[in-house]
mmCIF file of C-alpha atoms in Angstrom:
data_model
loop_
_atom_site.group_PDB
_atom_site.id
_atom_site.type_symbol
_atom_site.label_atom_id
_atom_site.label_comp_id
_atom_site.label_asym_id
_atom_site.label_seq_id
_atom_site.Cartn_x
_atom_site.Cartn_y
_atom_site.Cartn_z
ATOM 1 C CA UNK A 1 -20.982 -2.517 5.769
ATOM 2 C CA UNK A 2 -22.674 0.698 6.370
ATOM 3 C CA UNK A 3 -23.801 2.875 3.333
ATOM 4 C CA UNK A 4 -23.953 6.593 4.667
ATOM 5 C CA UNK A 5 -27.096 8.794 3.169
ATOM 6 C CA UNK A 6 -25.979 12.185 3.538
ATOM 7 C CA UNK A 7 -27.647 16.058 3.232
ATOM 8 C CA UNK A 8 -27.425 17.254 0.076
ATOM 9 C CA UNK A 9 -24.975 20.569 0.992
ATOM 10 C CA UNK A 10 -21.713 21.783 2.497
ATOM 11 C CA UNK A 11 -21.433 21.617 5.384
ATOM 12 C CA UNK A 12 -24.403 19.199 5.961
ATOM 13 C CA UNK A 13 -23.128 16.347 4.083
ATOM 14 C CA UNK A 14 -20.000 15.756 5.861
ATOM 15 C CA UNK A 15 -21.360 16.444 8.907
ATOM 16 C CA UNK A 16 -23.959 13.427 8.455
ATOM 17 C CA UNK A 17 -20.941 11.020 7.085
ATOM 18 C CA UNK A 18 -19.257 11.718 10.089
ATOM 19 C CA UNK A 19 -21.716 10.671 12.410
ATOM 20 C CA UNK A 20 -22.073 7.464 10.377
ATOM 21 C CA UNK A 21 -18.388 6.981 11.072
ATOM 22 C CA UNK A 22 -19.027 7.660 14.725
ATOM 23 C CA UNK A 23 -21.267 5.067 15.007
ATOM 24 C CA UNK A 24 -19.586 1.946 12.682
ATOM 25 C CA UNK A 25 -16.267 3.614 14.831
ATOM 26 C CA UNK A 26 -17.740 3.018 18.017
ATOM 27 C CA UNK A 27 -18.386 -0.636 17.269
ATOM 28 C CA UNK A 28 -14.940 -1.718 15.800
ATOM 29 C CA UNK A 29 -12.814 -0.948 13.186
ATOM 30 C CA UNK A 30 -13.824 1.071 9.805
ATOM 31 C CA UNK A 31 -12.514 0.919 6.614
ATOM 32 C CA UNK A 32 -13.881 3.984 4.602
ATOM 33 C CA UNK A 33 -14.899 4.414 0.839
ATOM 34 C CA UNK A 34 -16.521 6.862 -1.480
ATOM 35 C CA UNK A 35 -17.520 7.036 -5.278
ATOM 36 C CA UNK A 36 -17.027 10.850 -7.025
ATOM 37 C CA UNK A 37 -18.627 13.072 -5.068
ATOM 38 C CA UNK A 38 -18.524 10.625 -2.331
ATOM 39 C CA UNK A 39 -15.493 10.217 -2.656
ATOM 40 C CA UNK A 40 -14.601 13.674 -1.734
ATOM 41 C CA UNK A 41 -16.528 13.409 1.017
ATOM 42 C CA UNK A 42 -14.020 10.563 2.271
ATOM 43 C CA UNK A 43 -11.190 11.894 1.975
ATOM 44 C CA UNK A 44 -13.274 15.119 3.995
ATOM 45 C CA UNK A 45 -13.860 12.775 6.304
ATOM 46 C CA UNK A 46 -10.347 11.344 6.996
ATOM 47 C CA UNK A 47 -8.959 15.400 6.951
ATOM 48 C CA UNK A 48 -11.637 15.985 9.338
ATOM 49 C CA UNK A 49 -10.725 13.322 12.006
ATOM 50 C CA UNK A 50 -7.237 14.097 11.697
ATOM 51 C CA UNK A 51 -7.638 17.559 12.501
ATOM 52 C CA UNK A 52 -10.042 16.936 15.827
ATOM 53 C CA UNK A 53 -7.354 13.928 16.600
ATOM 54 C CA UNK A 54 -10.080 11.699 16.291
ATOM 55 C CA UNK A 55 -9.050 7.848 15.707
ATOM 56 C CA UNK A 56 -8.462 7.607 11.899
ATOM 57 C CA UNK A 57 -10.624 4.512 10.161
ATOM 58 C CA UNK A 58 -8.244 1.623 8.825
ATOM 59 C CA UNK A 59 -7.964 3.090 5.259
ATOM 60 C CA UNK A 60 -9.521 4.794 2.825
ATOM 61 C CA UNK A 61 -10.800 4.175 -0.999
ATOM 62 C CA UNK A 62 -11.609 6.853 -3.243
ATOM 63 C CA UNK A 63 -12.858 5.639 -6.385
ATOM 64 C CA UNK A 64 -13.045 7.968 -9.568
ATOM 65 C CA UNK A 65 -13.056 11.087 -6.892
ATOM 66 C CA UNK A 66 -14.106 14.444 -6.982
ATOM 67 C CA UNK A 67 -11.592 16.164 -5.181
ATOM 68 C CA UNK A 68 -10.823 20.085 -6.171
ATOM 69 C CA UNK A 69 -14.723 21.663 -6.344
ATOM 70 C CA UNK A 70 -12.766 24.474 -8.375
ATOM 71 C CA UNK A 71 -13.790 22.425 -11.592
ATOM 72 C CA UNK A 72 -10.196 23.557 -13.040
ATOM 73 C CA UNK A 73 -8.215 20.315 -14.223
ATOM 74 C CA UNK A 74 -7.183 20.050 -17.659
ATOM 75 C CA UNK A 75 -8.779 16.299 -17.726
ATOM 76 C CA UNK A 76 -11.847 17.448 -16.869
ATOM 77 C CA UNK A 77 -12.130 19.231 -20.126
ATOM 78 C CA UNK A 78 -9.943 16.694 -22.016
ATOM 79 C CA UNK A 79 -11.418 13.815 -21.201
ATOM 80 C CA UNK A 80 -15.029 15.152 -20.702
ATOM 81 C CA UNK A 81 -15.093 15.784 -24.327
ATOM 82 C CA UNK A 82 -14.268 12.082 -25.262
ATOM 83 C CA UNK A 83 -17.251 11.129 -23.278
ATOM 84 C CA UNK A 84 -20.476 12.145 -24.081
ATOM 85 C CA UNK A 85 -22.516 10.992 -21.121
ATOM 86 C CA UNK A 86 -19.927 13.308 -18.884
ATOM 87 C CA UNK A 87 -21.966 16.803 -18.731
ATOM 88 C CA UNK A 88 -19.453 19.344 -17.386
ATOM 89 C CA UNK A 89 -21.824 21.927 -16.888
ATOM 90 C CA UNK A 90 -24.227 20.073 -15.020
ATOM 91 C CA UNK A 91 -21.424 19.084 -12.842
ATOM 92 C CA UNK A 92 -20.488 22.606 -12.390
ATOM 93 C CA UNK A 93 -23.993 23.685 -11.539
ATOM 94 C CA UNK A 94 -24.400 20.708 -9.216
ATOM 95 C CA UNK A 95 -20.685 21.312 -7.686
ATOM 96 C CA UNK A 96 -21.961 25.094 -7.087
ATOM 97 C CA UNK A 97 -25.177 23.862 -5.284
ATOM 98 C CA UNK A 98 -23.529 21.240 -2.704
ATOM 99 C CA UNK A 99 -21.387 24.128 -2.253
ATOM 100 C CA UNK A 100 -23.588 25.452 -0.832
ATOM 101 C CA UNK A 101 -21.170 29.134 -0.992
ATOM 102 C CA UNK A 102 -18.334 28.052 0.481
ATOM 103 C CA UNK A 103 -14.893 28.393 -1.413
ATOM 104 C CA UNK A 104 -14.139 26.048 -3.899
ATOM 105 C CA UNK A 105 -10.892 26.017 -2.337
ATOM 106 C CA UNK A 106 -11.811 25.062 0.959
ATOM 107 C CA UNK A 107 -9.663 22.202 2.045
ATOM 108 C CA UNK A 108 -13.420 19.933 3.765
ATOM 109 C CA UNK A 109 -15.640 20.764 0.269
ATOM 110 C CA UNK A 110 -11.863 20.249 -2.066
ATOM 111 C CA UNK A 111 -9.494 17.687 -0.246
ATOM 112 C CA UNK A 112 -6.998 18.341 -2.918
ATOM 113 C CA UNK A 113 -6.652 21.759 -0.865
ATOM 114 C CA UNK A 114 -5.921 19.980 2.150
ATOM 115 C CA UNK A 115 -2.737 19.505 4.385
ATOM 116 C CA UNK A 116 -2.750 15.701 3.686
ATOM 117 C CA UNK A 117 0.238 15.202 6.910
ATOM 118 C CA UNK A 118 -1.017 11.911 8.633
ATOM 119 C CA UNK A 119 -3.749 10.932 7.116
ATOM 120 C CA UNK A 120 -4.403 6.708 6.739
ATOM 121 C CA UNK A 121 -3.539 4.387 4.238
ATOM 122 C CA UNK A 122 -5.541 5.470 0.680
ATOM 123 C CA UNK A 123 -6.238 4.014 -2.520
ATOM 124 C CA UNK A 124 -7.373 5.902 -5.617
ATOM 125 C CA UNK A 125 -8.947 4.066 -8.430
ATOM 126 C CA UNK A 126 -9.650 6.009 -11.280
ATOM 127 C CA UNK A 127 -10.062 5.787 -15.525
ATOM 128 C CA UNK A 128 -7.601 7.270 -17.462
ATOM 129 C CA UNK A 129 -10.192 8.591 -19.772
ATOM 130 C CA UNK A 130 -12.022 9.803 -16.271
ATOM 131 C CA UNK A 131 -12.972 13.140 -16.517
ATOM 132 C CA UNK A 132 -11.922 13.506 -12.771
ATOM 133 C CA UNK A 133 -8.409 11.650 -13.349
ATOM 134 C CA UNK A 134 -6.728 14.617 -12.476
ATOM 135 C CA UNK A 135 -8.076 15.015 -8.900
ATOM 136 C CA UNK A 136 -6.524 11.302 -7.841
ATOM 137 C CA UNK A 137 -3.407 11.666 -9.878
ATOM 138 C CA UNK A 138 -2.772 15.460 -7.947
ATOM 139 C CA UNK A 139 -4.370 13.738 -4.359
ATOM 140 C CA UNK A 140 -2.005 10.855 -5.092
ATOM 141 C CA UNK A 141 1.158 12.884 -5.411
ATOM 142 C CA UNK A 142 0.274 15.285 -2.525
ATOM 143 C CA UNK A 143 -0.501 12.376 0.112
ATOM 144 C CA UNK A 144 2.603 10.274 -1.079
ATOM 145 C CA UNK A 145 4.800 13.566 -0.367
ATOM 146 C CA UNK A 146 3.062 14.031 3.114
ATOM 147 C CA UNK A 147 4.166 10.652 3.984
ATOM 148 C CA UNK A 148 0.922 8.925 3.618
ATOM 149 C CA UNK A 149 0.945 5.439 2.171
ATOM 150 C CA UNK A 150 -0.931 5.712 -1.347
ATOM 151 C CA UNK A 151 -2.477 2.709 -3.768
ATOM 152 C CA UNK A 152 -2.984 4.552 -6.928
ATOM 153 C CA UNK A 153 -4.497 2.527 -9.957
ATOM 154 C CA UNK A 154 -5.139 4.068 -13.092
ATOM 155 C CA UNK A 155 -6.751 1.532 -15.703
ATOM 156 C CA UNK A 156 -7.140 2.570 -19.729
ATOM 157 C CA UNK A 157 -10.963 3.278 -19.260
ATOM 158 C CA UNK A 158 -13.797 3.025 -17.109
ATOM 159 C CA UNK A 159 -14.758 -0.659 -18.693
ATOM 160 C CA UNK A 160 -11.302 -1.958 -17.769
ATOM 161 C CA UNK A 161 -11.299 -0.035 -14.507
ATOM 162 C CA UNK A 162 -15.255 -1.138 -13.100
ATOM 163 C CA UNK A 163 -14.775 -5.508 -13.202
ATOM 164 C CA UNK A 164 -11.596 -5.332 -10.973
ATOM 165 C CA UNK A 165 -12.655 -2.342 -8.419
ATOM 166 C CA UNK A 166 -14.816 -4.342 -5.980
ATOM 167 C CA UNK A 167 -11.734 -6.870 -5.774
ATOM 168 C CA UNK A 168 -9.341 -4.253 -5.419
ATOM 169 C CA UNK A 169 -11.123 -2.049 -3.025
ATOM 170 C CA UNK A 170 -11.490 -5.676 -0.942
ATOM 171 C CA UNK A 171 -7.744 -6.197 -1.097
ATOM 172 C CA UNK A 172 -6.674 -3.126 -0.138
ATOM 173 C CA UNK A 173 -8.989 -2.789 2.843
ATOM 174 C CA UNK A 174 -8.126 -6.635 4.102
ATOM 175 C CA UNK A 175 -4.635 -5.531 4.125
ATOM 176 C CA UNK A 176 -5.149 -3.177 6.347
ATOM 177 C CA UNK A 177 -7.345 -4.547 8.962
ATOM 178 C CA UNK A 178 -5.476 -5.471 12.180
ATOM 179 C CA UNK A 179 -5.010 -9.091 11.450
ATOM 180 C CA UNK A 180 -3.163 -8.575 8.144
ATOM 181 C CA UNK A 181 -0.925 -5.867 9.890
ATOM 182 C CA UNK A 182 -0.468 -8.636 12.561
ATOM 183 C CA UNK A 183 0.046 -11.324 10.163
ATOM 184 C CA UNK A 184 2.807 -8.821 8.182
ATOM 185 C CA UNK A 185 4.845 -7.679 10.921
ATOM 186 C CA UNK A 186 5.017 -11.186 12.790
#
């Protein structure tokens, strides 16, 4: 397991979790996975390589994920407001920082923007008192109709949602390693 540390702007950011993908990519098979923010930078990452044809990773996992930069989803007022620890603000001034000023709209800094055509396996864990619920339940419905296979798992709230995500994250990825493909299709 690699943990990528990446620049703290657009375009900068992606840029460095790609070349921590090149690297784990070069020495076998990847599995990717991102939390919020970092989350949106997977499912950059997997847009990214599709578009240069690069080999995809296994799957990706994008837990509670910050998808759509344009800070516009009715749950992020909704359920921001049943959550006092969730600063909306803040995450707008922080969102308009990594932006660094590129469009909120741009499909690498909002996935939710993106074509999602042949992209890999994805699961999307999220609360449904998440603030960012919206972003997985929209990236859900746009990858399933672009043919991409989608685990989406949407718990009550974040308590019921954080004991089971290392296990399902784990599951999800096993099942898509090469032996577990093998193991299906045999």
């Amino acid at each position: 397991m690699v943990c990528a540390r990446y620049g703290g702007t657009f375009p900068d950011a992606l840029d460095d979790v790609h070349a921590a993908y090149d690297y784990c990519e070069s020495r076998g098979p990847v599995a990717v996975a991102g939390e919020r923010l970092g989350a949106g930078l997977t499912a950059a990452l997997l847009v990214r390589l599709r578009d240069l044809g690069a080999p995809p990773p296994l799957c990706g996992v994008l837990n509670s994920a910050l998808l759509d930069l344009t800070l516009d989803s009715p749950s992020l007022l909704l359920n921001a407001a049943a959550d006092p620890t969730f600063d909306v603000s803040e995450l707008r001034r922080r969102c308009a920082h990594y932006a660094a000023g590129t469009s909120p709209t741009d499909p690498l800094l909002s996935p939710l923007h993106a074509n999602l055509h042949g992209l890999p396996p994805v699961q999307l864990l999220a609360a449904g008192t998440d603030p960012l619920l919206d972003d997985s339940l929209g990236f859900a419905t746009r990858a399933a109709h672009s043919g991409v296979t989608v685990d989406l798992r949407i718990r009550p709230d974040a308590t019921s949602l954080h004991p089971e995500t290392v296990t399902a994250m784990g599951d999800f990825i096993r099942a898509w390693t090469p032996a577990a493909r093998t193991a299906h299709h045999a």
